[in-house]
PDB file of N, CA and C in Angstrom:
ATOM      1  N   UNK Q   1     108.040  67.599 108.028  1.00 51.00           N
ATOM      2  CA  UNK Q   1     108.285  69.023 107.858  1.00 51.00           C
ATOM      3  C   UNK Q   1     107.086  69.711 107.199  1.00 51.00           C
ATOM      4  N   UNK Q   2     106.516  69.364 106.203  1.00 59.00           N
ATOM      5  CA  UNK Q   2     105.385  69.595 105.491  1.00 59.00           C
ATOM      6  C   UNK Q   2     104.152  69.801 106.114  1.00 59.00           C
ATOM      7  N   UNK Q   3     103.923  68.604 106.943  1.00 69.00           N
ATOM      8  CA  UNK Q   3     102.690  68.602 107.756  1.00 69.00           C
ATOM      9  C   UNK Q   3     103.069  69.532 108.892  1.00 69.00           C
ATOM     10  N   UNK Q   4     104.005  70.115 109.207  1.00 67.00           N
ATOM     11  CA  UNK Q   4     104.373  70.981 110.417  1.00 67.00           C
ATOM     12  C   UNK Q   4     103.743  72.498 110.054  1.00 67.00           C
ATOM     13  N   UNK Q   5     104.486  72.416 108.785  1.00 62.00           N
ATOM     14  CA  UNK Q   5     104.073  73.560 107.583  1.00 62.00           C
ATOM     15  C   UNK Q   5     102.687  74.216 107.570  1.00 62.00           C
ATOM     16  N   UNK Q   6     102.020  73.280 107.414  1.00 80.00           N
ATOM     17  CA  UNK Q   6     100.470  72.974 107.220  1.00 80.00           C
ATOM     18  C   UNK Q   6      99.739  73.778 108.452  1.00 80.00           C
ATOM     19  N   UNK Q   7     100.165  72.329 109.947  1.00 86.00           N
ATOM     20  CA  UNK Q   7      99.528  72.775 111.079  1.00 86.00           C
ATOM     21  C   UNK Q   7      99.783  75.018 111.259  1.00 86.00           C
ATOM     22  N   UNK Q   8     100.970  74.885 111.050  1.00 90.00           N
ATOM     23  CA  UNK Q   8     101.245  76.242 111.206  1.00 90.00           C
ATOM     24  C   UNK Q   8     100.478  77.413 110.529  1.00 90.00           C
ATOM     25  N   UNK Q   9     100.421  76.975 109.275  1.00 92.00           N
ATOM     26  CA  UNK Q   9      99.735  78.080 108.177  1.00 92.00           C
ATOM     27  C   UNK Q   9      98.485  77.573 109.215  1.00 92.00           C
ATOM     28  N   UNK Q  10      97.541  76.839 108.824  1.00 93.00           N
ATOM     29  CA  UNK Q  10      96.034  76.803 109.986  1.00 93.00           C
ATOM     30  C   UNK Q  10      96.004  77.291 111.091  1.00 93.00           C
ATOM     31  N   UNK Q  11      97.051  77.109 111.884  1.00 93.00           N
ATOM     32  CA  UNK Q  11      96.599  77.586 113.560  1.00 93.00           C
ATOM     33  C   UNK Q  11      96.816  79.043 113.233  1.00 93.00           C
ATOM     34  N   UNK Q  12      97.788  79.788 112.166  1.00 95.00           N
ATOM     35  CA  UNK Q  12      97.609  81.281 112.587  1.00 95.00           C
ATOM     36  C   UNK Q  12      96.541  81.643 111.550  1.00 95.00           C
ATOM     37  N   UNK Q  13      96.264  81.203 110.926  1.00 95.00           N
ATOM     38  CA  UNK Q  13      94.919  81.456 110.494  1.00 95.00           C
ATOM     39  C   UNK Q  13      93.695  81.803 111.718  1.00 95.00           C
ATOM     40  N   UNK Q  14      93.615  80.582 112.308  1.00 94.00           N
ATOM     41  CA  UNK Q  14      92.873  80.936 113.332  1.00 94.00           C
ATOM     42  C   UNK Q  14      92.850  81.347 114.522  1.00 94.00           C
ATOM     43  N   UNK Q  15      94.352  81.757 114.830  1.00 96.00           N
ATOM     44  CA  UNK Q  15      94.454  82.562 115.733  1.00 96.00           C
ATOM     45  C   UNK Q  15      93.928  83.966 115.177  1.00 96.00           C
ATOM     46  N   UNK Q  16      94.572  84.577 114.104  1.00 96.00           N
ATOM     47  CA  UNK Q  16      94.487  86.084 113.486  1.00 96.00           C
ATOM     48  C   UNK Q  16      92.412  85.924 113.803  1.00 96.00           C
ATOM     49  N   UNK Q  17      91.967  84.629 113.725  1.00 95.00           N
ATOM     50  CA  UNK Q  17      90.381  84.824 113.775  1.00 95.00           C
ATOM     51  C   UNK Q  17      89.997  85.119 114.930  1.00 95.00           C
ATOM     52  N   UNK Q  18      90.380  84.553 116.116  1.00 95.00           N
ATOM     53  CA  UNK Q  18      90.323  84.921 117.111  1.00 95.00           C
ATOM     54  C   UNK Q  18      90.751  86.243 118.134  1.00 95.00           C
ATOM     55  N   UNK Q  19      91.503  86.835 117.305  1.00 96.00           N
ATOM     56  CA  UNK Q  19      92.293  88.118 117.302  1.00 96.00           C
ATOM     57  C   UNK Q  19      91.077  89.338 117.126  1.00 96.00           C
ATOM     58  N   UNK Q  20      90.381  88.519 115.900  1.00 95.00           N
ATOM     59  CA  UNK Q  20      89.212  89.610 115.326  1.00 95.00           C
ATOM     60  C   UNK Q  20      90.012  90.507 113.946  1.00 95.00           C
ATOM     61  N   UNK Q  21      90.801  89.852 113.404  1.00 96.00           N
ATOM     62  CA  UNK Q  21      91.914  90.033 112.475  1.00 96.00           C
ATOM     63  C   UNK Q  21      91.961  89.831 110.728  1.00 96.00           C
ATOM     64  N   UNK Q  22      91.214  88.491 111.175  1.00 97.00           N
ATOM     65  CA  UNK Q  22      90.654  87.530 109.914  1.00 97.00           C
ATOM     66  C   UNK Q  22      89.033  87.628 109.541  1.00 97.00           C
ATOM     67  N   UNK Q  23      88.956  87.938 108.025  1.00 97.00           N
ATOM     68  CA  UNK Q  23      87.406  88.182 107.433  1.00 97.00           C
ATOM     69  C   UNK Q  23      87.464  86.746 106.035  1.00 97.00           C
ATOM     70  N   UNK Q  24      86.667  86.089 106.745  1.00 97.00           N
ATOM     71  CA  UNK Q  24      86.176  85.229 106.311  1.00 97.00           C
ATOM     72  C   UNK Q  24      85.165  85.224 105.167  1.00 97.00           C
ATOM     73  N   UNK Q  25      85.523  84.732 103.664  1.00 96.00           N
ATOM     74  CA  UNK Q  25      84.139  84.236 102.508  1.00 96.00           C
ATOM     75  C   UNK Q  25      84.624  86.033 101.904  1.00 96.00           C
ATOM     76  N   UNK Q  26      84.099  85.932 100.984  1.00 97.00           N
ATOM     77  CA  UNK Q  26      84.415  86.511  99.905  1.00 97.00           C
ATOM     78  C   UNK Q  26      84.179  87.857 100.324  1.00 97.00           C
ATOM     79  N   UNK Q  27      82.836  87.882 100.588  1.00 97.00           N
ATOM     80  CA  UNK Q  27      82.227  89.771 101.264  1.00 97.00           C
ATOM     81  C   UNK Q  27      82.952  90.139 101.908  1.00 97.00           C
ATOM     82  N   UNK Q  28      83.114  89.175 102.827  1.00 96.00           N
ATOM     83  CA  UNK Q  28      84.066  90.028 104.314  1.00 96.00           C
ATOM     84  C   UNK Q  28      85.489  90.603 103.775  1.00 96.00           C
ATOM     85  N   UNK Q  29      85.894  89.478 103.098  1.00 96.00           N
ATOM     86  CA  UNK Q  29      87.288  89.973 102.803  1.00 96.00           C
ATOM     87  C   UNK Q  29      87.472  91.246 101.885  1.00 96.00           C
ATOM     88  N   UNK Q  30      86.770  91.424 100.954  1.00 96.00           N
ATOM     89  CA  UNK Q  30      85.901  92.324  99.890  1.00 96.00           C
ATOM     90  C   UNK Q  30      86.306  93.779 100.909  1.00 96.00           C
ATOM     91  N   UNK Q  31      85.048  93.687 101.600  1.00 95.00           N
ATOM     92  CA  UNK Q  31      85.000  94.872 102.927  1.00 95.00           C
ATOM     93  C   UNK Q  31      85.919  95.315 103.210  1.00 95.00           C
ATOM     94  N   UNK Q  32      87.072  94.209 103.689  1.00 94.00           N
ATOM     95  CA  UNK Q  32      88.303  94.623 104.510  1.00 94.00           C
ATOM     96  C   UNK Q  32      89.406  95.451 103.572  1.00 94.00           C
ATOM     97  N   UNK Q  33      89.119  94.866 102.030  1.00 94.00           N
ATOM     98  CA  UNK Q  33      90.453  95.575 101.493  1.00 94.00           C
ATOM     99  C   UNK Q  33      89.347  96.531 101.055  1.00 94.00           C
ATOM    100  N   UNK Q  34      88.476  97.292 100.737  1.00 93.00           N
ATOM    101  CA  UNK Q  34      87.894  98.424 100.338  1.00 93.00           C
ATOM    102  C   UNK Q  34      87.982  99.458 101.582  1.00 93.00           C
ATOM    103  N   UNK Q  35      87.454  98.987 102.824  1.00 90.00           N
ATOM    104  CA  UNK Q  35      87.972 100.162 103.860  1.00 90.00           C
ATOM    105  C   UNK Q  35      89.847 100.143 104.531  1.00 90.00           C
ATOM    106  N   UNK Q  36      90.658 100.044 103.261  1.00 81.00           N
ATOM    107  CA  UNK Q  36      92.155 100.371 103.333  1.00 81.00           C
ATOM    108  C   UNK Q  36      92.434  99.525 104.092  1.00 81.00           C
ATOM    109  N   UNK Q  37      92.249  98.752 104.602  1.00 74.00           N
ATOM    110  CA  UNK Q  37      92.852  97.912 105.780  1.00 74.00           C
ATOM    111  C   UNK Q  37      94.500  97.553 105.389  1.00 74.00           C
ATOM    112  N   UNK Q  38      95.300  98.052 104.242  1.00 81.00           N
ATOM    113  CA  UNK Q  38      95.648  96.893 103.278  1.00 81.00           C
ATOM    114  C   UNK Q  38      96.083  95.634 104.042  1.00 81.00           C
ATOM    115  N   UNK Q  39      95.279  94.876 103.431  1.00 92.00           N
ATOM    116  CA  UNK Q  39      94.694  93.091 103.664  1.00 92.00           C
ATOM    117  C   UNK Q  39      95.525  92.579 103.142  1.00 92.00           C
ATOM    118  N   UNK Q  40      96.090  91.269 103.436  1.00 96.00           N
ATOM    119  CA  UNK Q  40      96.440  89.928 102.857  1.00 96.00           C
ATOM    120  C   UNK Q  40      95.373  88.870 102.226  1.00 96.00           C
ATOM    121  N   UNK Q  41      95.232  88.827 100.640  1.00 97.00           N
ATOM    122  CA  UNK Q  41      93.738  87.759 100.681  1.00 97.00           C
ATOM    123  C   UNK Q  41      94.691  86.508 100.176  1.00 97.00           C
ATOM    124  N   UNK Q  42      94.194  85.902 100.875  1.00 97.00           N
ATOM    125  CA  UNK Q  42      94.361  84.739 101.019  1.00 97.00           C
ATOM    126  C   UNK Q  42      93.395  83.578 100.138  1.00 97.00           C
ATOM    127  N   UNK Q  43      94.014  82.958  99.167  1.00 97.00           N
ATOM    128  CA  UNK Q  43      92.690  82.379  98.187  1.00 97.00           C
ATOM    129  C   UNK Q  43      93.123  80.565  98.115  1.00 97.00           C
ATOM    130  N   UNK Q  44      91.914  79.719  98.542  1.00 96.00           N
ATOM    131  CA  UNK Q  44      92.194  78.355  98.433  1.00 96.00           C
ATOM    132  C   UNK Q  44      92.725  77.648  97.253  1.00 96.00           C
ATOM    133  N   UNK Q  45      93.027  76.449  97.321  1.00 95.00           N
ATOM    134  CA  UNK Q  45      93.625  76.012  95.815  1.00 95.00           C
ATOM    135  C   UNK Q  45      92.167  75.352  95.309  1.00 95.00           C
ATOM    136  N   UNK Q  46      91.247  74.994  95.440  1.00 97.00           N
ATOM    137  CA  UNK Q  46      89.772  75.371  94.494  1.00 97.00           C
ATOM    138  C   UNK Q  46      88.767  76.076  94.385  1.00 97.00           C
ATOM    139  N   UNK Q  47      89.366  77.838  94.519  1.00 97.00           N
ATOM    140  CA  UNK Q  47      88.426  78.761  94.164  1.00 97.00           C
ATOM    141  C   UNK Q  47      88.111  79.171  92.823  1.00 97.00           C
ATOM    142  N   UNK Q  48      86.530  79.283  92.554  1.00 97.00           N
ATOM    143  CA  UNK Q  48      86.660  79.355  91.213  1.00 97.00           C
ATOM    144  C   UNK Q  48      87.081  80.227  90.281  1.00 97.00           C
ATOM    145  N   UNK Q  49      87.168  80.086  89.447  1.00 97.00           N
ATOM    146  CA  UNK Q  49      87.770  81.729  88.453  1.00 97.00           C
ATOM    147  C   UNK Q  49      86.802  82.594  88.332  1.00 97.00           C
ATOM    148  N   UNK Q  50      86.071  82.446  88.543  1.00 97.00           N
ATOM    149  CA  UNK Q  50      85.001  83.850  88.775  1.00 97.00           C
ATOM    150  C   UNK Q  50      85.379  84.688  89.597  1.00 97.00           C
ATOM    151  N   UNK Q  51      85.968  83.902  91.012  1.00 97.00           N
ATOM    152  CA  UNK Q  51      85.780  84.262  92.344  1.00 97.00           C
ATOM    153  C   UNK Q  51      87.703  84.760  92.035  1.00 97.00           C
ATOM    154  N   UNK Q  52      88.618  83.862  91.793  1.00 97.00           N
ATOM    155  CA  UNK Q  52      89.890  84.233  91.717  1.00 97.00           C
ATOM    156  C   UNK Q  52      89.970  85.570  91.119  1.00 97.00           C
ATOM    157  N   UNK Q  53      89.181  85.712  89.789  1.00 97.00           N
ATOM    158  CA  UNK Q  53      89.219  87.062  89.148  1.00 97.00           C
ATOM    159  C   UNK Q  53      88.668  88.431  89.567  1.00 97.00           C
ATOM    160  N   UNK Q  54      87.789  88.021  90.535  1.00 97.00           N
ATOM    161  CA  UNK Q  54      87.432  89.031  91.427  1.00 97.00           C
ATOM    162  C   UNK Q  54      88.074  89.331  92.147  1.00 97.00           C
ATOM    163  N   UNK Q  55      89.051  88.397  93.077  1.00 97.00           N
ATOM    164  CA  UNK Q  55      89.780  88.528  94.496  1.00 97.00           C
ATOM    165  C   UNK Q  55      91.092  89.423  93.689  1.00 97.00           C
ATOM    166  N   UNK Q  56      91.466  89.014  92.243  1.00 97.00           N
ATOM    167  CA  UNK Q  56      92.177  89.430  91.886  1.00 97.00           C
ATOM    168  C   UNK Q  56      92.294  91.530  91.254  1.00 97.00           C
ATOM    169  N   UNK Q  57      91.046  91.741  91.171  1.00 96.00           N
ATOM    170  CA  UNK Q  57      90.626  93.352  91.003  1.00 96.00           C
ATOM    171  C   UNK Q  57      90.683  93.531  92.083  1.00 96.00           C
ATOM    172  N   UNK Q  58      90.339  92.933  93.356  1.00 94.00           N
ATOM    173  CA  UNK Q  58      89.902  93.753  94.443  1.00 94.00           C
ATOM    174  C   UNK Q  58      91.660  93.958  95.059  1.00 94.00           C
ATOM    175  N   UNK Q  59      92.443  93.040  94.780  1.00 95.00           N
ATOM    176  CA  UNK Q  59      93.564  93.250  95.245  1.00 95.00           C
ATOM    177  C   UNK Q  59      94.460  94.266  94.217  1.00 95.00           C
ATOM    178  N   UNK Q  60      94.373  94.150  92.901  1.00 95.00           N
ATOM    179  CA  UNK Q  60      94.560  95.782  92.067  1.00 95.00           C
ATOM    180  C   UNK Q  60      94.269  96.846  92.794  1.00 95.00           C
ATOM    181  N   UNK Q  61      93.030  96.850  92.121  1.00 94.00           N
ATOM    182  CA  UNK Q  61      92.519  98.361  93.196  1.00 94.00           C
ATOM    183  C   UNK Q  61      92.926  98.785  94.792  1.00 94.00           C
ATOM    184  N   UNK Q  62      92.760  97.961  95.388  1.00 93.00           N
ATOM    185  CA  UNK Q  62      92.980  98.622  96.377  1.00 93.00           C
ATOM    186  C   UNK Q  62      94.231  97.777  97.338  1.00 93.00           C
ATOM    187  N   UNK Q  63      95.121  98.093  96.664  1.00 92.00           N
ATOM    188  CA  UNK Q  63      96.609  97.670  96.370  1.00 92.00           C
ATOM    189  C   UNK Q  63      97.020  96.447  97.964  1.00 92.00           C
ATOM    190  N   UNK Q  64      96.150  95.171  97.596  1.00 94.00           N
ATOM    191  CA  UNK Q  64      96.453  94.453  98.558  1.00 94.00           C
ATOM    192  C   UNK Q  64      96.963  93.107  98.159  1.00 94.00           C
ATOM    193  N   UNK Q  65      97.630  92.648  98.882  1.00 94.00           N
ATOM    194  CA  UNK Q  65      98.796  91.095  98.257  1.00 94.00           C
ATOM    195  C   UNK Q  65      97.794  89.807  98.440  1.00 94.00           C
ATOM    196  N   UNK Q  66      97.965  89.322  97.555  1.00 96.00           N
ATOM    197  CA  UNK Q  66      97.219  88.034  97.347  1.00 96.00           C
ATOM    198  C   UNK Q  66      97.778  87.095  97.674  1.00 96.00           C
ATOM    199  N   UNK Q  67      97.741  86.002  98.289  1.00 95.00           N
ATOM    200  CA  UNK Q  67      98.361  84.723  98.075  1.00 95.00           C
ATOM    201  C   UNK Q  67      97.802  83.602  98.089  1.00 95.00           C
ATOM    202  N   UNK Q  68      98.223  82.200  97.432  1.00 94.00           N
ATOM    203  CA  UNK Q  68      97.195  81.434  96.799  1.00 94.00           C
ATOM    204  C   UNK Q  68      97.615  80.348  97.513  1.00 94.00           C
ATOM    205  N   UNK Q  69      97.260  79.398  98.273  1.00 94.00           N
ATOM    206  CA  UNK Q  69      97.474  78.391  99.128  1.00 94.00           C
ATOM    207  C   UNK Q  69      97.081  76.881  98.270  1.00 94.00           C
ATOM    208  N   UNK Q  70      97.823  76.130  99.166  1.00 91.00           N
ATOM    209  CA  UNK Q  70      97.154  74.608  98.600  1.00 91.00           C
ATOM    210  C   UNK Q  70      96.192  74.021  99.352  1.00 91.00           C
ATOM    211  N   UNK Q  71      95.359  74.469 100.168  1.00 94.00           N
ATOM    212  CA  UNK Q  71      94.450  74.245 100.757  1.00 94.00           C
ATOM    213  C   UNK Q  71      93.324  74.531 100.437  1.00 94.00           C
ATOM    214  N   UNK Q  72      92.662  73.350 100.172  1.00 95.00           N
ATOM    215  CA  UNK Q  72      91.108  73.572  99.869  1.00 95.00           C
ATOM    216  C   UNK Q  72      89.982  74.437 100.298  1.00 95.00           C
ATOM    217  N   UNK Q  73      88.842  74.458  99.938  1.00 96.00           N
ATOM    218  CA  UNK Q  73      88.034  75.200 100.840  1.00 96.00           C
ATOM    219  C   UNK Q  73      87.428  74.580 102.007  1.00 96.00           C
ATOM    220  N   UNK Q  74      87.633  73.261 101.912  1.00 95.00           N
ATOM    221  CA  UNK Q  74      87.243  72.744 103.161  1.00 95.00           C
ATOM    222  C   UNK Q  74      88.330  72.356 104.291  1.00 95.00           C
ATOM    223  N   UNK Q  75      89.377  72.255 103.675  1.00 94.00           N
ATOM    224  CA  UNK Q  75      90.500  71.870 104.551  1.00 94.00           C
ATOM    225  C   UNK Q  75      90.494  73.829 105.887  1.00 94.00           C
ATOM    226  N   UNK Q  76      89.923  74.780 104.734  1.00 96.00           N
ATOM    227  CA  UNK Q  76      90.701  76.254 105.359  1.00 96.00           C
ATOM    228  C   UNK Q  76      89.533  76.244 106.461  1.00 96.00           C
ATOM    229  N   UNK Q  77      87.904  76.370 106.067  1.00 95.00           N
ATOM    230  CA  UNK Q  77      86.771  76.172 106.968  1.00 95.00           C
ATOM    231  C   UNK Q  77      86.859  75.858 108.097  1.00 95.00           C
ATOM    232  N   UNK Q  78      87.169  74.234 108.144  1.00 93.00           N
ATOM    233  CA  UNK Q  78      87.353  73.524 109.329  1.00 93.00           C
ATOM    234  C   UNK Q  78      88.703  74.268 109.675  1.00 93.00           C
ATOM    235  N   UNK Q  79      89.279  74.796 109.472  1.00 93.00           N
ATOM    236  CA  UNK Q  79      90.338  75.565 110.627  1.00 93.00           C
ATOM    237  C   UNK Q  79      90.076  76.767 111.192  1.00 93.00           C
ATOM    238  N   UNK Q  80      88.707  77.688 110.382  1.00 94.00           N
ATOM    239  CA  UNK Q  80      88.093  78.546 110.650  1.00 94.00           C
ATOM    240  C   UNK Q  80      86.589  78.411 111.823  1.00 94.00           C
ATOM    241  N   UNK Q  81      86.265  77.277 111.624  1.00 92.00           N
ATOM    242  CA  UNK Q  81      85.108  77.154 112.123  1.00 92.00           C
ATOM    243  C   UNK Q  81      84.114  77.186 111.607  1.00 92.00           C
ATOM    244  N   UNK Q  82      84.060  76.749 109.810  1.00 92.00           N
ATOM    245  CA  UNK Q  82      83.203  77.268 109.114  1.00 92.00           C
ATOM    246  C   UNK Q  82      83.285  75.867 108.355  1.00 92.00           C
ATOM    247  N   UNK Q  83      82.281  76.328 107.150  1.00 93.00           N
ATOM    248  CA  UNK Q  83      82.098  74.361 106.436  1.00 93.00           C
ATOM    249  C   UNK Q  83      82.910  74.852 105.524  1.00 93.00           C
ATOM    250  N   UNK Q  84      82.867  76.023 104.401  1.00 96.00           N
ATOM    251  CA  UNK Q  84      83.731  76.093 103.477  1.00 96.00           C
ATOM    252  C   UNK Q  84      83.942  77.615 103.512  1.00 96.00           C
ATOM    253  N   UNK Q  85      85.521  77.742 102.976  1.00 97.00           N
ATOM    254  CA  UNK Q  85      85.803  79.270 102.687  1.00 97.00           C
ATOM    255  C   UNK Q  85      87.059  78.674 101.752  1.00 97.00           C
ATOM    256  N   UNK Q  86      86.389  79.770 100.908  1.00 97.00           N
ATOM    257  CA  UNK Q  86      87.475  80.148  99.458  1.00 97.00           C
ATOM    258  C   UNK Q  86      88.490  81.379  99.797  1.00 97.00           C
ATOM    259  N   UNK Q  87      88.100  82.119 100.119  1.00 98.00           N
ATOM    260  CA  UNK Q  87      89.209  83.159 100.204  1.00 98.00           C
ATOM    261  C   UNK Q  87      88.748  83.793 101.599  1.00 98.00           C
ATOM    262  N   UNK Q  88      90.049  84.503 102.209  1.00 98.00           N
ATOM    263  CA  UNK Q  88      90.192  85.394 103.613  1.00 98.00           C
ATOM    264  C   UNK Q  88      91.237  86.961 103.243  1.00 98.00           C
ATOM    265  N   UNK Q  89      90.545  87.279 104.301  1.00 97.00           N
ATOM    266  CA  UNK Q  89      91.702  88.466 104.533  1.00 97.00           C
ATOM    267  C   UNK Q  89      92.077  88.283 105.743  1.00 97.00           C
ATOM    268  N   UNK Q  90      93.281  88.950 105.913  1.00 97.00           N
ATOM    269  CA  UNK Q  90      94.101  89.308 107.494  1.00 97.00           C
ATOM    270  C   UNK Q  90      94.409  91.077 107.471  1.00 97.00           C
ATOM    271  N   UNK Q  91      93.925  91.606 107.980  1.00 95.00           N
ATOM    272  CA  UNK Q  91      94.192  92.756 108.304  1.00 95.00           C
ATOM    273  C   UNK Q  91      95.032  93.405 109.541  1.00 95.00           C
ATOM    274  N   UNK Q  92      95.483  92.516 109.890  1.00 94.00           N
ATOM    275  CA  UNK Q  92      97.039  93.182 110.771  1.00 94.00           C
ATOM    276  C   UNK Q  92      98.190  92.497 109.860  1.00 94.00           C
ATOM    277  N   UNK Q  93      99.540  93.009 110.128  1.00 93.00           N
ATOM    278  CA  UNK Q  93     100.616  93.366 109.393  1.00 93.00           C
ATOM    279  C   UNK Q  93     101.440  92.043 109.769  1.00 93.00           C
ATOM    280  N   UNK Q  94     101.240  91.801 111.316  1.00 95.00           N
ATOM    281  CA  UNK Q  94     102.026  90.375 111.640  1.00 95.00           C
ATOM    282  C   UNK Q  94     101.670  89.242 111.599  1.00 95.00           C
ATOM    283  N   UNK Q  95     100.011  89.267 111.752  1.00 95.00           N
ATOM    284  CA  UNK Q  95     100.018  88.050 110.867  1.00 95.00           C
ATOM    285  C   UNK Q  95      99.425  87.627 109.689  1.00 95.00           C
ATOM    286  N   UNK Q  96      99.603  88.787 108.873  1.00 95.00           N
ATOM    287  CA  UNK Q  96     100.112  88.861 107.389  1.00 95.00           C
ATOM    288  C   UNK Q  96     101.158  88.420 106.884  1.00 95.00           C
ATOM    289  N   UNK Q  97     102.285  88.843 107.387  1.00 94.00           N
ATOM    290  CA  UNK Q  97     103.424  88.367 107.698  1.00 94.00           C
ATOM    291  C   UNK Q  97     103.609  87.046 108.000  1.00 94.00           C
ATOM    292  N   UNK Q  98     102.993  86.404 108.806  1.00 95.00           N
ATOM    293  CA  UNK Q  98     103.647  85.066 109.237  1.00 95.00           C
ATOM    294  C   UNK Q  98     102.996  84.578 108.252  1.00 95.00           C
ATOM    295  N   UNK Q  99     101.750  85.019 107.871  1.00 95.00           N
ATOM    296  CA  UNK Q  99     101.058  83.796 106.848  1.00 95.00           C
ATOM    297  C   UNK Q  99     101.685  83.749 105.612  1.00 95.00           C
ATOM    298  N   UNK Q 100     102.153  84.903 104.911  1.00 93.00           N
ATOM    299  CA  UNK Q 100     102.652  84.783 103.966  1.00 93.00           C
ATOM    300  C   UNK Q 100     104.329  84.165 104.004  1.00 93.00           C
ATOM    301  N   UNK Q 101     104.710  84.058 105.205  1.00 92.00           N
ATOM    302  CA  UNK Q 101     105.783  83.329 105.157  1.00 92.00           C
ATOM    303  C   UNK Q 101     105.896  81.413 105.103  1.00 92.00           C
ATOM    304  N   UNK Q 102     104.403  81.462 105.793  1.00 91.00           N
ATOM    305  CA  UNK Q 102     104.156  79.976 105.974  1.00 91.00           C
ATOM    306  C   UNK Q 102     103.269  79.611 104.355  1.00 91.00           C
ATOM    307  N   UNK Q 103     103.246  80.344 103.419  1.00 91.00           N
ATOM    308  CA  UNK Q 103     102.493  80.118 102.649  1.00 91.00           C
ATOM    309  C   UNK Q 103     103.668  79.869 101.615  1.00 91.00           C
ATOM    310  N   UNK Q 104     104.623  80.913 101.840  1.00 89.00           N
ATOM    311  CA  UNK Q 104     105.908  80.379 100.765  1.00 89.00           C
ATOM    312  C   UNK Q 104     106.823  79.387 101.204  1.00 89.00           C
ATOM    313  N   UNK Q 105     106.327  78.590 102.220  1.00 85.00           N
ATOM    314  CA  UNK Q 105     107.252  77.283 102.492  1.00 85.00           C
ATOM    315  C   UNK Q 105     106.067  75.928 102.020  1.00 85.00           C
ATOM    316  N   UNK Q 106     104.803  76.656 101.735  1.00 78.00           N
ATOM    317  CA  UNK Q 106     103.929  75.254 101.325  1.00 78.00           C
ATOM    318  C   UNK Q 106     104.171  75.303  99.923  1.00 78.00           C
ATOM    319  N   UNK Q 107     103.530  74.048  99.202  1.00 61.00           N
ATOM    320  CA  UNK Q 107     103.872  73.732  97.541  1.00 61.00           C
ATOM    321  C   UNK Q 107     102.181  74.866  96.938  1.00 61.00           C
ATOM    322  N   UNK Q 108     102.537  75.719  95.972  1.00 49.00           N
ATOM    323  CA  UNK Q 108     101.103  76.516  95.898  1.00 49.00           C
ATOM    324  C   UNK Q 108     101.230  77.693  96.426  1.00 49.00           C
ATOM    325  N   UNK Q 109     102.603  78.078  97.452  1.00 47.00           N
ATOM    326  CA  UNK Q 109     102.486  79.194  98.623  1.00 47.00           C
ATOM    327  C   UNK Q 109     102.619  80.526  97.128  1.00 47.00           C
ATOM    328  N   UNK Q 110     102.363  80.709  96.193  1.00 51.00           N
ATOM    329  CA  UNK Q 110     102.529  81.511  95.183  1.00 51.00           C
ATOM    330  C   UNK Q 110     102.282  83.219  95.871  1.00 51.00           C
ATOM    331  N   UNK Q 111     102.728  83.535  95.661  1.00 42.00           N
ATOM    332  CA  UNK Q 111     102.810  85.561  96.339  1.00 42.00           C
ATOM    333  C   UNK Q 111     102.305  86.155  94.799  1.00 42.00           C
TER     334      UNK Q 111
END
């Protein structure tokens, strides 16, 4: 059930990328919630607190939902196509939605 969990949270990850949906690494996501998109950021379970405390103003200010996964930065990458990513945004509503639903069925899925 867990590992089902898993595959799921990843593949819509990278579907929403393929969509043109998903902003990848810190800037991009940055970008997305400053031009209103309101974003879903999405933050790995070893981003650092520099970087958490940032993701965490940028989601204050410009009133966007955070959620904190148990997935590493390399586990999220390789589902992105990338070597490492700490945090994402999703800027459409549905699969914001699904992610944050698949994020509160993983252990870490914290809202």
């Amino acid at each position: 059930m867990r590992r089902a969990v898993n595959e799921r949270f990843l593949r819509l990850a990278g579907l929403a990328q393929r969509a043109g949906k998903l902003y990848a690494g810190f800037d991009e996501a940055a970008r997305c919630a400053r031009q209103g998109r309101n974003c879903l950021l999405v933050t790995s379970a070893d981003i650092s607190e520099k970087t958490l405390k940032e993701v965490r103003f940028l989601a204050e200010r410009y009133s966007a939902a955070v959620v904190a996964v148990s997935f590493t930065k390399l586990q999220i990458g390789g589902a992105l196509g990338a070597r490492e990513v700490a945090v994402f945004a999703v800027s459409d509503k549905s699969f914001a939605g699904a992610l944050k639903d698949a994020a509160a069925q993983l252990d870490g899925g914290a809202v």
